[in-house]
Amino acid sequence: MANILEMNQLRKRYLDKIILDGFTAQITRPEIISLLGKSGQGKSTLLRILCRLEAQDEGETILHGHSYLTVDPKEWRKKICYVSQQSYMLPGSVEDNLRTVSQLHKTPFDMQLARELMISLNLDYLDWGKKSIDLSGGEKQRVALVRTLLLKPEILLLDEVTASLDMQSKHAVEKVLQDWQEQEGATFIWITHDIEQAQRMSHRVWFIEEGSLLEDSDGREFFENPSTVSARNYLQRVPQEESSCLI
């Protein structure tokens, strides 16, 4: 049986800076993967390459045995979807944004699922006729997540999607994603700098440094006994960095 997704020797350079340096990994079963590492190590670039918003300079991505070169980008992006930290709202209302996916791909709009997701993400109070430009940052982030989940992607790429949320909203997002992963058999690749969140969510951890995959570990094993000095230093340093931001 083919892997769900393969990344083979992905390389990306901006001018003289190497962003990804031979990144190689495989996903064999649906799971939640936390992509960890310091800022500027290539994490967001990797996600953007996986959903074909950017092109790698070298290497190959393979989905269910099919190279990205042989799959129409529109079809690829139906199966691998990206939600960025700075959510992008389309002009119009909340409902216009939620209906975007069905209109784009000419599929029926699942009103019941949209309502269920909005309730689960504590957005049941929100007027669907409200202009998207008038939403708060946290509302935009959660509406963008609902909009993406309505596509029912096989792989969901999440780039610090709870960083701007309050604790209640953050936990609501985590529960929705965990339930969705179990019920739909989806895979999530999740960038977060919240170590406690990564511990709660991760089946697996990819630890990246200078564009290379240093560790590919079971989630519990990584947090209890990281195998590299870089990962141990990272785990010791991150809580201190987060605490200093609160002073």
mmCIF file of C-alpha atoms in Angstrom:
data_model
loop_
_atom_site.group_PDB
_atom_site.id
_atom_site.type_symbol
_atom_site.label_atom_id
_atom_site.label_comp_id
_atom_site.label_asym_id
_atom_site.label_seq_id
_atom_site.Cartn_x
_atom_site.Cartn_y
_atom_site.Cartn_z
ATOM 1 C CA MET A 1 0.000 0.000 0.000
ATOM 2 C CA ALA A 2 1.316 3.433 -0.939
ATOM 3 C CA ASN A 3 2.125 5.978 1.739
ATOM 4 C CA ILE A 4 -0.408 8.757 2.229
ATOM 5 C CA LEU A 5 2.252 11.388 1.617
ATOM 6 C CA GLU A 6 5.974 11.291 0.862
ATOM 7 C CA MET A 7 8.442 14.162 0.910
ATOM 8 C CA ASN A 8 11.711 13.276 -0.786
ATOM 9 C CA GLN A 9 14.777 15.526 -0.486
ATOM 10 C CA LEU A 10 12.856 18.803 -0.541
ATOM 11 C CA ARG A 11 15.136 21.801 -0.971
ATOM 12 C CA LYS A 12 14.263 25.487 -1.055
ATOM 13 C CA ARG A 13 16.498 28.533 -1.212
ATOM 14 C CA TYR A 14 15.722 32.247 -1.044
ATOM 15 C CA LEU A 15 18.624 34.184 -2.530
ATOM 16 C CA ASP A 16 21.658 32.914 -0.558
ATOM 17 C CA LYS A 17 19.674 31.441 2.338
ATOM 18 C CA ILE A 18 18.830 27.738 2.448
ATOM 19 C CA ILE A 19 15.304 27.329 3.833
ATOM 20 C CA LEU A 20 14.817 23.585 3.352
ATOM 21 C CA ASP A 21 17.789 21.288 3.068
ATOM 22 C CA GLY A 22 16.889 17.790 1.935
ATOM 23 C CA PHE A 23 13.706 17.401 4.005
ATOM 24 C CA THR A 24 12.537 13.792 3.770
ATOM 25 C CA ALA A 25 9.630 12.138 5.596
ATOM 26 C CA GLN A 26 6.688 9.808 5.011
ATOM 27 C CA ILE A 27 3.172 9.643 6.401
ATOM 28 C CA THR A 28 1.848 6.096 6.450
ATOM 29 C CA ARG A 29 -1.363 6.501 8.478
ATOM 30 C CA PRO A 30 -3.708 9.300 9.550
ATOM 31 C CA GLU A 31 -2.305 11.107 12.589
ATOM 32 C CA ILE A 32 -1.621 14.491 14.176
ATOM 33 C CA ILE A 33 1.966 15.590 13.591
ATOM 34 C CA SER A 34 3.451 18.586 15.390
ATOM 35 C CA LEU A 35 6.113 20.364 13.363
ATOM 36 C CA LEU A 36 8.414 21.948 15.941
ATOM 37 C CA GLY A 37 11.517 24.112 15.852
ATOM 38 C CA LYS A 38 12.694 27.645 16.359
ATOM 39 C CA SER A 39 11.386 30.452 14.163
ATOM 40 C CA GLY A 40 13.018 30.731 10.746
ATOM 41 C CA GLN A 41 13.820 27.040 10.347
ATOM 42 C CA GLY A 42 11.600 26.418 7.292
ATOM 43 C CA LYS A 43 8.422 25.115 8.924
ATOM 44 C CA SER A 44 5.945 27.440 7.205
ATOM 45 C CA THR A 45 7.778 27.094 3.901
ATOM 46 C CA LEU A 46 7.402 23.318 4.125
ATOM 47 C CA LEU A 47 3.640 23.601 4.618
ATOM 48 C CA ARG A 48 3.312 26.030 1.715
ATOM 49 C CA ILE A 49 5.234 23.651 -0.534
ATOM 50 C CA LEU A 50 3.091 20.693 0.534
ATOM 51 C CA CYS A 51 -0.097 22.503 -0.501
ATOM 52 C CA ARG A 52 1.565 23.829 -3.658
ATOM 53 C CA LEU A 53 1.426 27.506 -2.772
ATOM 54 C CA GLU A 54 5.183 27.548 -3.304
ATOM 55 C CA ALA A 55 7.454 25.403 -5.446
ATOM 56 C CA GLN A 56 10.456 23.566 -4.128
ATOM 57 C CA ASP A 57 13.766 24.006 -5.944
ATOM 58 C CA GLU A 58 14.540 20.304 -5.724
ATOM 59 C CA GLY A 59 12.860 17.146 -4.522
ATOM 60 C CA GLU A 60 9.427 15.617 -4.866
ATOM 61 C CA THR A 61 6.129 15.293 -2.999
ATOM 62 C CA ILE A 62 4.029 12.210 -3.617
ATOM 63 C CA LEU A 63 0.371 11.813 -2.597
ATOM 64 C CA HIS A 64 -1.033 8.272 -2.593
ATOM 65 C CA GLY A 65 1.704 7.185 -4.975
ATOM 66 C CA HIS A 66 1.192 10.069 -7.411
ATOM 67 C CA SER A 67 3.854 12.724 -7.914
ATOM 68 C CA TYR A 68 2.791 16.350 -7.576
ATOM 69 C CA LEU A 69 3.916 16.731 -11.190
ATOM 70 C CA THR A 70 1.106 14.459 -12.382
ATOM 71 C CA VAL A 71 -1.791 15.870 -10.302
ATOM 72 C CA ASP A 72 -3.755 18.989 -11.205
ATOM 73 C CA PRO A 73 -2.998 21.674 -8.572
ATOM 74 C CA LYS A 74 -6.711 22.304 -7.958
ATOM 75 C CA GLU A 75 -7.321 18.623 -7.214
ATOM 76 C CA TRP A 76 -4.188 18.504 -5.033
ATOM 77 C CA ARG A 77 -5.418 21.471 -2.962
ATOM 78 C CA LYS A 78 -8.774 19.787 -2.376
ATOM 79 C CA LYS A 79 -6.921 17.003 -0.600
ATOM 80 C CA ILE A 80 -4.151 19.007 1.091
ATOM 81 C CA CYS A 81 -5.358 22.299 2.593
ATOM 82 C CA TYR A 82 -3.451 25.045 4.387
ATOM 83 C CA VAL A 83 -4.691 27.366 7.141
ATOM 84 C CA SER A 84 -2.277 30.188 7.872
ATOM 85 C CA GLN A 85 -1.669 32.057 11.103
ATOM 86 C CA GLN A 86 -2.982 35.254 9.506
ATOM 87 C CA SER A 87 -6.352 34.082 8.241
ATOM 88 C CA TYR A 88 -7.505 35.515 4.922
ATOM 89 C CA MET A 89 -11.140 36.489 4.605
ATOM 90 C CA LEU A 90 -12.758 36.957 1.228
ATOM 91 C CA PRO A 91 -14.942 40.027 0.605
ATOM 92 C CA GLY A 92 -18.550 39.637 1.649
ATOM 93 C CA SER A 93 -20.260 38.048 4.614
ATOM 94 C CA VAL A 94 -19.431 35.182 6.941
ATOM 95 C CA GLU A 95 -21.771 32.957 4.935
ATOM 96 C CA ASP A 96 -20.142 34.025 1.668
ATOM 97 C CA ASN A 97 -16.834 32.837 3.071
ATOM 98 C CA LEU A 98 -18.265 29.539 4.282
ATOM 99 C CA ARG A 99 -19.833 28.868 0.875
ATOM 100 C CA THR A 100 -16.598 29.587 -0.995
ATOM 101 C CA VAL A 101 -15.438 25.975 -1.022
ATOM 102 C CA SER A 102 -18.646 24.551 -2.502
ATOM 103 C CA GLN A 103 -18.815 27.329 -5.093
ATOM 104 C CA LEU A 104 -15.189 26.886 -6.087
ATOM 105 C CA HIS A 105 -15.459 23.125 -6.493
ATOM 106 C CA LYS A 106 -19.115 23.042 -7.614
ATOM 107 C CA THR A 107 -20.255 20.814 -4.749
ATOM 108 C CA PRO A 108 -23.360 21.108 -2.530
ATOM 109 C CA PHE A 109 -22.940 23.346 0.504
ATOM 110 C CA ASP A 110 -23.206 21.295 3.708
ATOM 111 C CA MET A 111 -25.233 23.676 5.855
ATOM 112 C CA GLN A 112 -25.639 21.206 8.722
ATOM 113 C CA LEU A 113 -21.906 20.550 8.997
ATOM 114 C CA ALA A 114 -21.136 24.264 8.800
ATOM 115 C CA ARG A 115 -23.547 24.979 11.651
ATOM 116 C CA GLU A 116 -22.160 22.128 13.760
ATOM 117 C CA LEU A 117 -18.595 23.343 13.304
ATOM 118 C CA MET A 118 -19.505 26.935 14.087
ATOM 119 C CA ILE A 119 -21.195 25.807 17.307
ATOM 120 C CA SER A 120 -18.246 23.587 18.256
ATOM 121 C CA LEU A 121 -15.867 26.518 17.781
ATOM 122 C CA ASN A 122 -17.998 28.803 19.976
ATOM 123 C CA LEU A 123 -19.197 30.853 17.014
ATOM 124 C CA ASP A 124 -22.901 30.083 17.328
ATOM 125 C CA TYR A 125 -23.552 33.717 18.334
ATOM 126 C CA LEU A 126 -22.110 35.037 15.074
ATOM 127 C CA ASP A 127 -24.470 36.585 12.523
ATOM 128 C CA TRP A 128 -23.721 34.856 9.208
ATOM 129 C CA GLY A 129 -24.681 38.072 7.426
ATOM 130 C CA LYS A 130 -21.937 40.019 9.181
ATOM 131 C CA LYS A 131 -19.245 41.417 6.884
ATOM 132 C CA SER A 132 -16.042 39.410 7.139
ATOM 133 C CA ILE A 133 -14.004 42.608 7.405
ATOM 134 C CA ASP A 134 -15.769 43.383 10.704
ATOM 135 C CA LEU A 135 -14.800 40.126 12.422
ATOM 136 C CA SER A 136 -12.200 40.060 15.172
ATOM 137 C CA GLY A 137 -8.908 38.288 14.545
ATOM 138 C CA GLY A 138 -9.993 35.256 16.557
ATOM 139 C CA GLU A 139 -13.323 35.067 14.738
ATOM 140 C CA LYS A 140 -11.604 35.247 11.378
ATOM 141 C CA GLN A 141 -9.236 32.438 12.374
ATOM 142 C CA ARG A 142 -12.039 30.118 13.416
ATOM 143 C CA VAL A 143 -14.245 30.925 10.408
ATOM 144 C CA ALA A 144 -11.269 30.197 8.153
ATOM 145 C CA LEU A 145 -10.846 26.825 9.854
ATOM 146 C CA VAL A 146 -14.534 25.972 9.366
ATOM 147 C CA ARG A 147 -14.290 27.046 5.716
ATOM 148 C CA THR A 148 -11.362 24.673 5.194
ATOM 149 C CA LEU A 149 -12.879 21.732 7.074
ATOM 150 C CA LEU A 150 -15.971 21.942 4.845
ATOM 151 C CA LEU A 151 -13.730 20.741 2.032
ATOM 152 C CA LYS A 152 -13.017 17.594 4.114
ATOM 153 C CA PRO A 153 -9.310 17.489 3.204
ATOM 154 C CA GLU A 154 -7.274 14.348 3.722
ATOM 155 C CA ILE A 155 -4.348 16.400 5.009
ATOM 156 C CA LEU A 156 -4.759 19.672 6.880
ATOM 157 C CA LEU A 157 -1.758 21.972 7.292
ATOM 158 C CA LEU A 158 -2.097 24.274 10.300
ATOM 159 C CA ASP A 159 0.311 27.174 10.767
ATOM 160 C CA GLU A 160 0.000 28.408 14.365
ATOM 161 C CA VAL A 161 -3.767 28.676 13.971
ATOM 162 C CA THR A 162 -4.434 29.101 17.709
ATOM 163 C CA ALA A 163 -1.646 31.603 18.450
ATOM 164 C CA SER A 164 -4.026 34.576 18.582
ATOM 165 C CA LEU A 165 -6.895 32.812 20.374
ATOM 166 C CA ASP A 166 -7.936 33.009 24.007
ATOM 167 C CA MET A 167 -7.649 29.827 26.066
ATOM 168 C CA GLN A 168 -11.314 28.839 25.703
ATOM 169 C CA SER A 169 -11.222 29.211 21.919
ATOM 170 C CA LYS A 170 -7.872 27.435 21.735
ATOM 171 C CA HIS A 171 -9.230 24.399 23.575
ATOM 172 C CA ALA A 172 -12.355 24.420 21.390
ATOM 173 C CA VAL A 173 -10.182 24.289 18.267
ATOM 174 C CA GLU A 174 -8.108 21.457 19.729
ATOM 175 C CA LYS A 175 -11.212 19.399 20.517
ATOM 176 C CA VAL A 176 -12.722 19.960 17.069
ATOM 177 C CA LEU A 177 -9.474 18.887 15.413
ATOM 178 C CA GLN A 178 -9.009 15.810 17.606
ATOM 179 C CA ASP A 179 -12.615 14.712 17.021
ATOM 180 C CA TRP A 180 -12.312 15.396 13.297
ATOM 181 C CA GLN A 181 -9.090 13.395 13.033
ATOM 182 C CA GLU A 182 -10.659 10.404 14.751
ATOM 183 C CA GLN A 183 -13.955 10.519 12.866
ATOM 184 C CA GLU A 184 -12.730 11.462 9.386
ATOM 185 C CA GLY A 185 -9.345 9.719 9.438
ATOM 186 C CA ALA A 186 -7.576 12.919 8.410
ATOM 187 C CA THR A 187 -3.938 13.820 8.927
ATOM 188 C CA PHE A 188 -2.889 17.143 10.465
ATOM 189 C CA ILE A 189 0.555 18.707 10.264
ATOM 190 C CA TRP A 190 0.554 21.367 12.945
ATOM 191 C CA ILE A 191 3.052 24.154 13.605
ATOM 192 C CA THR A 192 2.906 25.408 17.176
ATOM 193 C CA HIS A 193 5.271 27.071 19.632
ATOM 194 C CA ASP A 194 3.000 26.074 22.518
ATOM 195 C CA ILE A 195 4.781 23.036 23.929
ATOM 196 C CA GLU A 196 1.909 22.074 26.228
ATOM 197 C CA GLN A 197 -0.414 22.148 23.246
ATOM 198 C CA ALA A 198 1.966 19.996 21.218
ATOM 199 C CA GLN A 199 2.090 17.481 24.068
ATOM 200 C CA ARG A 200 -1.702 17.347 24.216
ATOM 201 C CA MET A 201 -2.193 17.009 20.476
ATOM 202 C CA SER A 202 0.735 15.090 19.011
ATOM 203 C CA HIS A 203 0.729 11.511 17.861
ATOM 204 C CA ARG A 204 4.059 12.250 16.232
ATOM 205 C CA VAL A 205 6.646 15.037 16.221
ATOM 206 C CA TRP A 206 8.872 16.339 13.455
ATOM 207 C CA PHE A 207 11.636 18.498 14.875
ATOM 208 C CA ILE A 208 13.249 20.691 12.253
ATOM 209 C CA GLU A 209 16.415 22.776 12.397
ATOM 210 C CA GLU A 210 17.988 24.770 9.586
ATOM 211 C CA GLY A 211 15.606 23.177 7.114
ATOM 212 C CA SER A 212 16.494 19.573 7.981
ATOM 213 C CA LEU A 213 14.452 16.978 9.841
ATOM 214 C CA LEU A 214 16.488 16.158 12.955
ATOM 215 C CA GLU A 215 13.899 14.033 14.750
ATOM 216 C CA ASP A 216 10.872 12.043 13.618
ATOM 217 C CA SER A 217 9.488 10.569 16.821
ATOM 218 C CA ASP A 218 6.444 9.281 18.624
ATOM 219 C CA GLY A 219 4.929 12.253 20.436
ATOM 220 C CA ARG A 220 5.339 10.959 23.980
ATOM 221 C CA GLU A 221 8.841 9.695 23.304
ATOM 222 C CA PHE A 222 9.947 13.053 21.920
ATOM 223 C CA PHE A 223 8.824 15.047 24.933
ATOM 224 C CA GLU A 224 10.127 12.520 27.459
ATOM 225 C CA ASN A 225 13.419 11.684 25.800
ATOM 226 C CA PRO A 226 14.437 13.730 22.720
ATOM 227 C CA SER A 227 17.361 12.096 20.967
ATOM 228 C CA THR A 228 19.278 15.203 19.864
ATOM 229 C CA VAL A 229 20.956 17.978 21.817
ATOM 230 C CA SER A 230 19.170 20.544 19.640
ATOM 231 C CA ALA A 231 15.741 19.191 20.579
ATOM 232 C CA ARG A 232 16.608 19.017 24.273
ATOM 233 C CA ASN A 233 17.807 22.607 24.189
ATOM 234 C CA TYR A 234 14.668 23.657 22.328
ATOM 235 C CA LEU A 235 12.345 22.064 24.870
ATOM 236 C CA GLN A 236 14.221 23.705 27.731
ATOM 237 C CA ARG A 237 14.292 27.123 26.094
ATOM 238 C CA VAL A 238 10.764 27.504 24.690
ATOM 239 C CA PRO A 239 8.897 27.801 28.029
ATOM 240 C CA GLN A 240 11.383 30.503 29.090
ATOM 241 C CA GLU A 241 10.862 32.422 25.857
ATOM 242 C CA GLU A 242 7.074 32.214 26.218
ATOM 243 C CA SER A 243 7.212 33.364 29.846
ATOM 244 C CA SER A 244 9.415 36.335 28.972
ATOM 245 C CA CYS A 245 6.779 37.521 26.504
ATOM 246 C CA LEU A 246 4.312 37.901 29.363
ATOM 247 C CA ILE A 247 6.514 40.244 31.411
#
